[in-house]
Short mmCIF file of C-alpha atoms in Angstrom, two decimals:
data_model
loop_
_atom_site.label_atom_id
_atom_site.label_comp_id
_atom_site.label_asym_id
_atom_site.label_seq_id
_atom_site.Cartn_x
_atom_site.Cartn_y
_atom_site.Cartn_z
CA UNK C 198 6.93 -67.45 -13.64
CA UNK C 199 7.62 -67.36 -9.90
CA UNK C 200 6.77 -64.32 -7.80
CA UNK C 201 9.88 -62.28 -6.85
CA UNK C 202 12.06 -63.98 -9.45
CA UNK C 203 13.72 -62.35 -12.44
CA UNK C 204 12.45 -64.17 -15.50
CA UNK C 205 14.07 -64.10 -18.91
CA UNK C 206 11.97 -63.95 -22.07
CA UNK C 207 11.30 -61.59 -24.89
CA UNK C 208 9.37 -58.62 -23.62
CA UNK C 209 6.06 -58.63 -25.49
CA UNK C 210 2.60 -57.42 -24.61
CA UNK C 211 1.50 -61.00 -23.95
CA UNK C 212 4.36 -61.74 -21.54
CA UNK C 213 3.99 -58.35 -19.84
CA UNK C 214 0.27 -58.93 -19.28
CA UNK C 215 1.12 -62.25 -17.53
CA UNK C 216 3.33 -60.59 -14.91
CA UNK C 217 2.17 -60.61 -11.30
CA UNK C 218 3.06 -58.08 -8.63
CA UNK C 219 6.77 -58.04 -7.87
CA UNK C 220 7.84 -60.01 -10.95
CA UNK C 221 10.61 -58.75 -13.25
CA UNK C 222 10.98 -59.76 -16.86
CA UNK C 223 14.44 -59.39 -18.43
CA UNK C 224 14.49 -59.23 -22.22
CA UNK C 225 16.48 -61.95 -24.02
CA UNK C 226 17.30 -59.78 -27.03
CA UNK C 227 18.36 -56.44 -25.51
CA UNK C 228 20.57 -56.86 -22.49
CA UNK C 229 19.46 -54.63 -19.62
CA UNK C 230 15.96 -54.08 -20.98
CA UNK C 231 13.45 -55.09 -18.29
CA UNK C 232 9.79 -54.86 -17.37
CA UNK C 233 8.62 -55.02 -13.78
CA UNK C 234 5.20 -55.07 -12.21
CA UNK C 235 4.89 -52.76 -9.20
CA UNK C 236 2.77 -53.37 -6.11
CA UNK C 237 0.36 -50.81 -7.49
CA UNK C 238 -0.27 -53.11 -10.46
CA UNK C 239 1.41 -50.82 -13.00
CA UNK C 240 4.14 -52.21 -15.22
CA UNK C 241 7.17 -50.04 -15.88
CA UNK C 242 9.76 -50.48 -18.58
CA UNK C 243 13.36 -49.66 -17.83
CA UNK C 244 16.95 -50.07 -18.90
CA UNK C 245 19.58 -51.25 -16.39
CA UNK C 246 23.23 -50.66 -17.03
CA UNK C 247 26.53 -49.99 -15.30
CA UNK C 248 28.12 -46.60 -15.82
CA UNK C 249 31.55 -47.27 -17.35
CA UNK C 250 33.06 -44.15 -15.77
CA UNK C 251 31.94 -44.69 -12.17
CA UNK C 252 31.03 -48.40 -12.14
CA UNK C 253 27.68 -47.58 -10.54
CA UNK C 254 24.57 -49.51 -11.59
CA UNK C 255 21.92 -47.23 -13.09
CA UNK C 256 18.22 -47.49 -13.85
CA UNK C 257 16.77 -45.50 -16.70
CA UNK C 258 12.98 -45.35 -16.71
CA UNK C 259 11.52 -45.78 -20.18
CA UNK C 260 7.82 -45.40 -19.46
CA UNK C 261 4.70 -47.19 -18.22
CA UNK C 262 3.03 -50.08 -20.04
CA UNK C 263 -0.07 -48.58 -21.58
CA UNK C 264 1.56 -45.21 -22.13
CA UNK C 265 4.05 -46.84 -24.48
CA UNK C 266 4.08 -50.31 -26.05
CA UNK C 267 6.64 -53.03 -25.43
CA UNK C 268 8.13 -52.41 -28.88
CA UNK C 269 8.43 -48.68 -28.27
CA UNK C 270 10.16 -49.40 -24.98
CA UNK C 271 12.51 -51.82 -26.78
CA UNK C 272 13.48 -49.07 -29.24
CA UNK C 273 14.27 -46.73 -26.36
CA UNK C 274 16.29 -49.43 -24.64
CA UNK C 275 18.37 -50.01 -27.78
CA UNK C 276 19.04 -46.27 -28.03
CA UNK C 277 20.17 -46.19 -24.38
CA UNK C 278 22.40 -49.23 -24.96
CA UNK C 279 24.09 -47.39 -27.81
CA UNK C 280 24.70 -44.34 -25.60
CA UNK C 281 26.21 -46.51 -22.89
CA UNK C 282 28.45 -48.17 -25.50
CA UNK C 283 29.68 -44.67 -26.39
CA UNK C 284 30.61 -44.17 -22.70
CA UNK C 285 27.69 -41.85 -22.08
CA UNK C 286 25.45 -41.88 -19.02
CA UNK C 287 21.77 -41.57 -20.07
CA UNK C 288 20.54 -41.12 -16.49
CA UNK C 289 23.02 -38.34 -15.79
CA UNK C 290 22.09 -36.65 -19.05
CA UNK C 291 18.42 -36.94 -18.17
CA UNK C 292 19.05 -35.41 -14.74
CA UNK C 293 21.04 -32.59 -16.35
CA UNK C 294 18.21 -31.95 -18.79
CA UNK C 295 15.70 -31.77 -15.94
CA UNK C 296 17.97 -29.40 -14.04
CA UNK C 297 18.28 -27.16 -17.08
CA UNK C 298 14.51 -27.21 -17.58
CA UNK C 299 13.99 -26.30 -13.93
CA UNK C 300 16.54 -23.53 -14.22
CA UNK C 301 14.78 -22.23 -17.32
CA UNK C 302 11.49 -22.14 -15.43
CA UNK C 303 13.15 -20.35 -12.52
CA UNK C 304 14.76 -17.89 -14.91
CA UNK C 305 11.40 -17.10 -16.47
CA UNK C 306 9.85 -16.57 -13.05
CA UNK C 307 12.74 -14.87 -11.25
CA UNK C 308 13.25 -11.78 -13.33
CA UNK C 309 14.77 -8.74 -11.67
CA UNK C 310 11.30 -7.16 -11.64
CA UNK C 311 9.85 -10.19 -9.84
CA UNK C 312 12.63 -10.18 -7.25
CA UNK C 313 12.21 -6.45 -6.64
CA UNK C 314 8.43 -6.91 -6.27
CA UNK C 315 8.94 -9.61 -3.64
CA UNK C 316 11.68 -7.62 -1.89
CA UNK C 317 9.49 -4.52 -1.71
CA UNK C 318 6.59 -6.49 -0.25
CA UNK C 319 8.74 -8.32 2.31
CA UNK C 320 11.27 -5.68 3.27
CA UNK C 321 10.49 -2.21 1.91
CA UNK C 322 6.77 -1.68 2.55
CA UNK C 323 6.32 0.17 5.82
CA UNK C 324 9.81 1.67 5.93
CA UNK C 325 10.01 5.42 6.34
CA UNK C 326 12.27 5.56 3.28
CA UNK C 327 10.27 2.92 1.42
CA UNK C 328 8.97 5.28 -1.26
CA UNK C 329 12.49 6.44 -2.07
CA UNK C 330 13.68 2.85 -2.47
CA UNK C 331 10.75 2.00 -4.76
CA UNK C 332 11.30 5.14 -6.78
CA UNK C 333 14.97 4.27 -7.27
CA UNK C 334 13.92 0.85 -8.58
CA UNK C 335 11.20 2.33 -10.82
CA UNK C 336 13.30 5.11 -12.31
CA UNK C 337 16.71 3.51 -12.63
CA UNK C 338 16.64 -0.30 -12.28
CA UNK C 339 13.46 -1.71 -13.78
CA UNK C 340 13.73 0.15 -17.14
CA UNK C 341 17.28 -1.14 -17.65
CA UNK C 342 17.42 -4.70 -16.28
CA UNK C 343 13.91 -5.39 -14.99
CA UNK C 344 13.02 -8.03 -17.59
CA UNK C 345 16.33 -9.88 -17.26
CA UNK C 346 16.61 -13.18 -15.40
CA UNK C 347 18.60 -12.80 -12.21
CA UNK C 348 20.55 -15.93 -13.17
CA UNK C 349 21.80 -14.32 -16.38
CA UNK C 350 22.99 -11.05 -14.82
CA UNK C 351 26.70 -10.31 -15.04
CA UNK C 352 28.87 -7.78 -13.27
CA UNK C 353 29.11 -5.86 -16.53
CA UNK C 354 25.31 -5.47 -16.56
CA UNK C 355 25.37 -3.84 -13.13
CA UNK C 356 28.28 -1.61 -14.10
CA UNK C 357 26.52 -0.47 -17.29
CA UNK C 358 23.37 0.31 -15.32
CA UNK C 359 25.27 2.34 -12.73
CA UNK C 360 27.15 4.26 -15.41
CA UNK C 361 23.82 5.21 -16.99
CA UNK C 362 22.41 6.33 -13.63
CA UNK C 363 25.55 8.37 -12.97
CA UNK C 364 25.20 10.09 -16.33
CA UNK C 365 21.51 10.78 -15.82
CA UNK C 366 21.22 11.59 -12.10
CA UNK C 367 24.75 11.89 -10.75
CA UNK C 368 27.21 9.63 -8.92
CA UNK C 369 25.49 9.92 -5.53
CA UNK C 370 22.22 8.59 -6.95
CA UNK C 371 24.14 5.81 -8.69
CA UNK C 372 25.53 4.70 -5.34
CA UNK C 373 22.09 4.86 -3.72
CA UNK C 374 20.74 2.63 -6.47
CA UNK C 375 23.68 0.27 -5.96
CA UNK C 376 22.97 0.07 -2.22
CA UNK C 377 19.26 -0.67 -2.75
CA UNK C 378 19.89 -3.33 -5.41
CA UNK C 379 22.62 -4.94 -3.29
CA UNK C 380 20.15 -5.32 -0.40
CA UNK C 381 17.51 -6.81 -2.71
CA UNK C 382 19.96 -9.31 -4.20
CA UNK C 383 21.38 -10.27 -0.79
CA UNK C 384 17.80 -10.85 0.38
CA UNK C 385 17.21 -13.10 -2.64
CA UNK C 386 20.36 -15.13 -1.90
CA UNK C 387 19.08 -16.01 1.58
CA UNK C 388 16.27 -18.02 0.00
CA UNK C 389 17.64 -19.07 -3.38
CA UNK C 390 20.53 -21.54 -3.49
CA UNK C 391 20.95 -21.07 -7.24
CA UNK C 392 21.43 -17.30 -7.20
CA UNK C 393 24.72 -15.50 -6.66
CA UNK C 394 24.65 -11.72 -6.68
CA UNK C 395 26.75 -10.14 -9.45
CA UNK C 396 27.45 -7.11 -7.23
CA UNK C 397 31.01 -6.97 -5.92
CA UNK C 398 33.15 -4.46 -4.07
CA UNK C 399 34.51 -1.58 -6.09
CA UNK C 400 31.32 -0.79 -8.02
CA UNK C 401 30.58 2.44 -6.12
CA UNK C 402 30.90 5.66 -8.10
CA UNK C 403 31.92 7.86 -5.16
CA UNK C 404 34.02 7.62 -2.03
CA UNK C 405 32.41 7.95 1.43
CA UNK C 406 33.96 11.40 1.76
CA UNK C 407 32.38 12.47 -1.52
CA UNK C 408 28.94 11.24 -0.44
CA UNK C 409 28.94 13.57 2.55
CA UNK C 410 27.47 16.48 0.57
CA UNK C 411 28.24 20.05 1.58
CA UNK C 412 26.61 21.77 -1.39
CA UNK C 413 24.72 24.96 -0.67
CA UNK C 414 23.16 27.19 -3.28
CA UNK C 415 24.58 30.61 -4.02
CA UNK C 416 22.35 33.68 -4.15
CA UNK C 417 22.43 33.63 -7.96
CA UNK C 418 21.43 29.95 -7.97
CA UNK C 419 18.50 30.64 -5.64
CA UNK C 420 17.33 33.43 -7.95
CA UNK C 421 17.69 31.14 -10.97
CA UNK C 422 15.62 28.41 -9.31
CA UNK C 423 12.88 30.85 -8.35
CA UNK C 424 12.80 32.36 -11.83
CA UNK C 425 12.61 28.89 -13.42
CA UNK C 426 9.77 27.95 -11.08
CA UNK C 427 7.90 31.11 -12.13
CA UNK C 428 8.18 29.95 -15.75
CA UNK C 429 7.12 26.44 -14.84
CA UNK C 430 4.43 24.84 -16.99
CA UNK C 431 4.32 21.41 -15.37
CA UNK C 432 2.34 20.23 -12.30
CA UNK C 433 0.99 23.35 -10.60
CA UNK C 434 1.95 22.18 -7.12
CA UNK C 435 5.63 21.70 -7.94
CA UNK C 436 6.85 25.32 -7.59
CA UNK C 437 5.18 25.65 -4.18
CA UNK C 438 6.64 22.30 -3.13
CA UNK C 439 10.21 23.16 -4.14
CA UNK C 440 10.08 26.55 -2.43
CA UNK C 441 8.78 24.94 0.76
CA UNK C 442 11.95 22.86 1.03
CA UNK C 443 13.96 26.05 1.54
CA UNK C 444 11.39 28.09 3.43
CA UNK C 445 10.62 25.29 5.94
CA UNK C 446 14.02 23.54 5.68
CA UNK C 447 12.30 20.19 5.26
CA UNK C 448 13.40 17.00 3.57
CA UNK C 449 11.78 16.08 0.28
CA UNK C 450 9.12 13.64 1.50
CA UNK C 451 8.38 15.66 4.63
CA UNK C 452 7.02 18.46 2.44
CA UNK C 453 5.69 16.26 -0.35
CA UNK C 454 3.43 14.33 2.04
CA UNK C 455 2.17 17.36 3.92
CA UNK C 456 -1.48 16.69 4.78
CA UNK C 457 -3.99 19.15 6.18
CA UNK C 458 -4.46 16.88 9.20
CA UNK C 459 -0.94 17.92 10.24
CA UNK C 460 -1.93 21.61 10.27
CA UNK C 461 -3.48 23.21 13.31
CA UNK C 462 -3.68 26.98 13.53
CA UNK C 463 -0.24 28.38 12.85
CA UNK C 464 1.60 25.10 13.53
CA UNK C 465 2.60 22.27 11.24
CA UNK C 466 3.42 19.05 13.07
CA UNK C 467 5.27 16.42 11.06
CA UNK C 468 4.46 13.15 12.88
CA UNK C 469 7.22 10.95 14.26
CA UNK C 470 6.12 8.14 11.95
CA UNK C 471 7.54 9.96 8.94
CA UNK C 472 10.28 12.05 10.50
CA UNK C 473 13.91 10.96 10.42
CA UNK C 474 14.62 11.12 14.16
CA UNK C 475 11.26 9.43 14.90
CA UNK C 476 10.00 12.39 16.91
CA UNK C 477 7.23 14.87 16.16
CA UNK C 478 8.67 17.98 14.55
CA UNK C 479 6.69 21.21 15.00
CA UNK C 480 7.18 24.03 12.51
CA UNK C 481 5.64 27.45 13.22
CA UNK C 482 3.91 28.62 10.04
CA UNK C 483 5.15 32.06 8.96
CA UNK C 484 3.29 34.22 6.42
CA UNK C 485 5.82 33.17 3.76
CA UNK C 486 5.20 29.50 4.54
CA UNK C 487 1.44 30.00 4.71
CA UNK C 488 1.39 31.34 1.15
CA UNK C 489 2.92 28.10 -0.08
CA UNK C 490 0.63 25.67 1.74
CA UNK C 491 -2.65 27.60 1.65
CA UNK C 492 -4.23 25.56 -1.16
CA UNK C 493 -7.59 23.84 -1.49
CA UNK C 494 -8.60 21.17 -4.01
CA UNK C 495 -11.39 21.85 -6.47
CA UNK C 496 -13.31 18.79 -5.30
CA UNK C 497 -15.11 18.56 -1.98
CA UNK C 498 -12.72 17.17 0.60
CA UNK C 499 -12.56 17.51 4.36
CA UNK C 500 -8.79 16.97 4.32
CA UNK C 501 -6.19 16.63 1.61
CA UNK C 502 -2.55 16.46 0.60
CA UNK C 503 -1.30 20.01 0.12
CA UNK C 504 1.09 19.23 -2.74
CA UNK C 505 -0.90 17.05 -5.10
CA UNK C 506 -1.60 16.44 -8.78
CA UNK C 507 -4.71 14.39 -7.98
CA UNK C 508 -6.88 17.09 -6.44
CA UNK C 509 -5.50 16.36 -2.97
CA UNK C 510 -6.19 12.62 -3.02
CA UNK C 511 -2.53 11.56 -3.27
CA UNK C 512 0.74 13.28 -2.44
CA UNK C 513 2.98 14.52 -5.25
CA UNK C 514 5.55 11.91 -6.29
CA UNK C 515 6.92 12.73 -9.75
CA UNK C 516 10.20 14.06 -8.39
CA UNK C 517 12.67 12.77 -10.96
CA UNK C 518 10.77 13.89 -14.05
CA UNK C 519 9.92 17.30 -12.60
CA UNK C 520 13.51 17.90 -11.45
CA UNK C 521 14.79 17.19 -14.99
CA UNK C 522 12.38 19.76 -16.41
CA UNK C 523 13.37 22.29 -13.76
CA UNK C 524 17.04 21.78 -14.61
CA UNK C 525 16.26 22.39 -18.29
CA UNK C 526 14.54 25.70 -17.45
CA UNK C 527 17.49 26.80 -15.33
CA UNK C 528 19.89 25.89 -18.11
CA UNK C 529 17.79 27.88 -20.60
CA UNK C 530 17.83 30.95 -18.34
CA UNK C 531 21.59 30.80 -17.85
CA UNK C 532 22.29 30.19 -21.52
CA UNK C 533 20.15 33.18 -22.52
CA UNK C 534 22.20 35.33 -20.12
CA UNK C 535 25.47 33.79 -21.34
CA UNK C 536 26.31 32.37 -17.96
CA UNK C 537 27.90 28.96 -17.33
CA UNK C 538 25.66 25.98 -16.59
CA UNK C 539 24.58 25.50 -13.00
CA UNK C 540 26.52 22.83 -11.13
CA UNK C 541 24.68 19.60 -10.35
CA UNK C 542 22.36 20.08 -7.39
CA UNK C 543 19.74 18.18 -5.43
CA UNK C 544 16.51 19.18 -3.75
CA UNK C 545 18.07 18.34 -0.39
CA UNK C 546 20.61 21.13 -0.99
CA UNK C 547 17.74 23.57 -0.36
CA UNK C 548 17.47 22.36 3.24
CA UNK C 549 21.22 22.82 3.75
CA UNK C 550 21.01 26.24 2.12
CA UNK C 551 18.21 27.31 4.44
CA UNK C 552 20.32 26.42 7.46
CA UNK C 553 23.21 28.46 6.07
CA UNK C 554 20.93 31.43 5.45
CA UNK C 555 19.83 31.30 9.07
CA UNK C 556 23.46 31.63 10.10
CA UNK C 557 23.81 34.63 7.78
CA UNK C 558 20.75 36.11 9.46
CA UNK C 559 22.50 35.76 12.87
CA UNK C 560 19.99 33.17 14.15
CA UNK C 561 21.12 31.44 17.34
CA UNK C 562 22.74 28.15 16.32
CA UNK C 563 20.68 26.04 18.73
CA UNK C 564 17.43 27.57 17.52
CA UNK C 565 18.46 27.00 13.90
CA UNK C 566 19.18 23.34 14.65
CA UNK C 567 15.78 23.01 16.32
CA UNK C 568 14.17 24.46 13.19
CA UNK C 569 15.79 21.61 11.26
CA UNK C 570 14.44 19.04 13.72
CA UNK C 571 17.87 18.21 15.08
CA UNK C 572 18.00 17.05 18.69
CA UNK C 573 20.17 19.04 21.07
CA UNK C 574 21.91 16.16 22.85
CA UNK C 575 23.36 15.56 26.29
CA UNK C 576 21.65 16.46 29.56
CA UNK C 577 19.73 19.25 27.84
CA UNK C 578 17.90 16.68 25.73
CA UNK C 579 16.70 14.91 28.87
CA UNK C 580 15.67 17.89 31.00
CA UNK C 581 14.82 20.72 28.61
CA UNK C 582 11.21 20.17 27.58
CA UNK C 583 10.55 23.73 26.43
CA UNK C 584 9.23 23.75 22.84
CA UNK C 585 10.99 26.97 21.71
CA UNK C 586 8.09 27.76 19.37
CA UNK C 587 8.54 31.55 19.58
CA UNK C 588 12.27 31.23 18.97
CA UNK C 589 11.71 28.90 16.03
CA UNK C 590 9.11 31.25 14.58
CA UNK C 591 11.55 34.15 14.80
CA UNK C 592 14.23 32.01 13.14
CA UNK C 593 11.96 31.08 10.22
CA UNK C 594 10.95 34.74 9.83
CA UNK C 595 14.65 35.66 9.74
CA UNK C 596 15.14 33.07 7.02
CA UNK C 597 12.25 34.57 5.04
CA UNK C 598 13.77 38.03 5.45
CA UNK C 599 17.16 36.83 4.21
CA UNK C 600 15.48 35.16 1.23
CA UNK C 601 13.65 38.41 0.44
CA UNK C 602 16.98 40.25 0.39
CA UNK C 603 18.39 37.65 -2.01
CA UNK C 604 15.41 37.86 -4.35
CA UNK C 605 15.45 41.67 -4.15
CA UNK C 606 19.13 42.67 -4.26
CA UNK C 607 19.91 46.42 -4.32
CA UNK C 608 19.61 47.91 -7.79
CA UNK C 609 18.05 44.77 -9.35
CA UNK C 610 14.56 43.54 -10.14
CA UNK C 611 12.20 43.49 -7.19
CA UNK C 612 11.34 40.30 -5.39
CA UNK C 613 7.72 40.70 -6.47
CA UNK C 614 8.72 40.73 -10.10
CA UNK C 615 11.10 37.81 -9.59
CA UNK C 616 8.21 35.90 -8.05
CA UNK C 617 5.93 36.37 -11.05
CA UNK C 618 4.30 39.59 -9.77
CA UNK C 619 3.49 38.11 -6.36
CA UNK C 620 4.59 39.47 -2.99
CA UNK C 621 7.51 37.85 -1.21
CA UNK C 622 5.00 36.31 1.20
CA UNK C 623 3.93 34.06 -1.69
CA UNK C 624 7.40 32.62 -2.13
#
């Protein structure tokens, strides 16, 4: 045999062992069956053929000499020859099989849970609203589609999930979940050529006009909430937390994450890092507010989270579960009194209700907006550096007075009795 030449002879172990680097041995019995010795010294068996559909010459690797015998390679070559005779393309089929295997591996790795984990780490951690995004995933997405492969998701899967969220938590929450999942899937598409998001336009459950909530609680609804909280048997901190949302007109996480390090004397300063307008928000602490936040953990701590189920170590976070239980108590109260069910409401409605009560109490509109942490814009924002603490204190006291009147309407049960035998200052 001459180096570099293609030699013809039956491919046997003896002839294969005689090959030198660069030599190719073409089998006399099975056309296209060859053995070639690589520069590395290894001998590879293969089958060469021309694809009848495209006319392209193909090479199908059959294995390395030593891993399989010459006779085993011959059997594989005969099988490939039969496939080619049937107008099949063994190489293409092999490539397709590898692609499917790779896709299967990706599917096993890239579950919805895995994508959400990566998205949270890369995009959500550190955001002011990060906890809300994670909670939406935990409560509404992961239990329903978390174990599914992202490559198997269909539009109908997303629609079914959103319908379930709408039924359980309302259409607004369904649209929030949709927005969060859309962002996560769009993020995945930027780094995954194989993934196409199943989310399309038209999946929202509300219109933009509907999402701009205007819901405020009526006096009867406020009394029902307070009464239900007095009958509460869940986490002890929850009634104080819910009441603080109205008394201090705060957003959910602003109260939930209240830490004693934010309290100094009769002032509560919510730091800019966790306030919506990214500015410190100072709330004068009224006696009513003080009764809600004046709590100490049983363990020895120098500082703590005021609303906590872990003895002050961590802030309260079981919002969804607790809200469901609160709604059940309210429904029970109304049913016992033969009144219609309370319309769907959210914790944030308490903040909006507090602002409305300030208007009823004739609080100056600018002072009321400052109590909510809203910035008075224009030139005044630039030049007016007065803190308005006395005015804000008076506004919060007016709110507490209005709330006392609601909880103690003329001719009805006293506010103290409505509040479980406590004074109104312990609202």
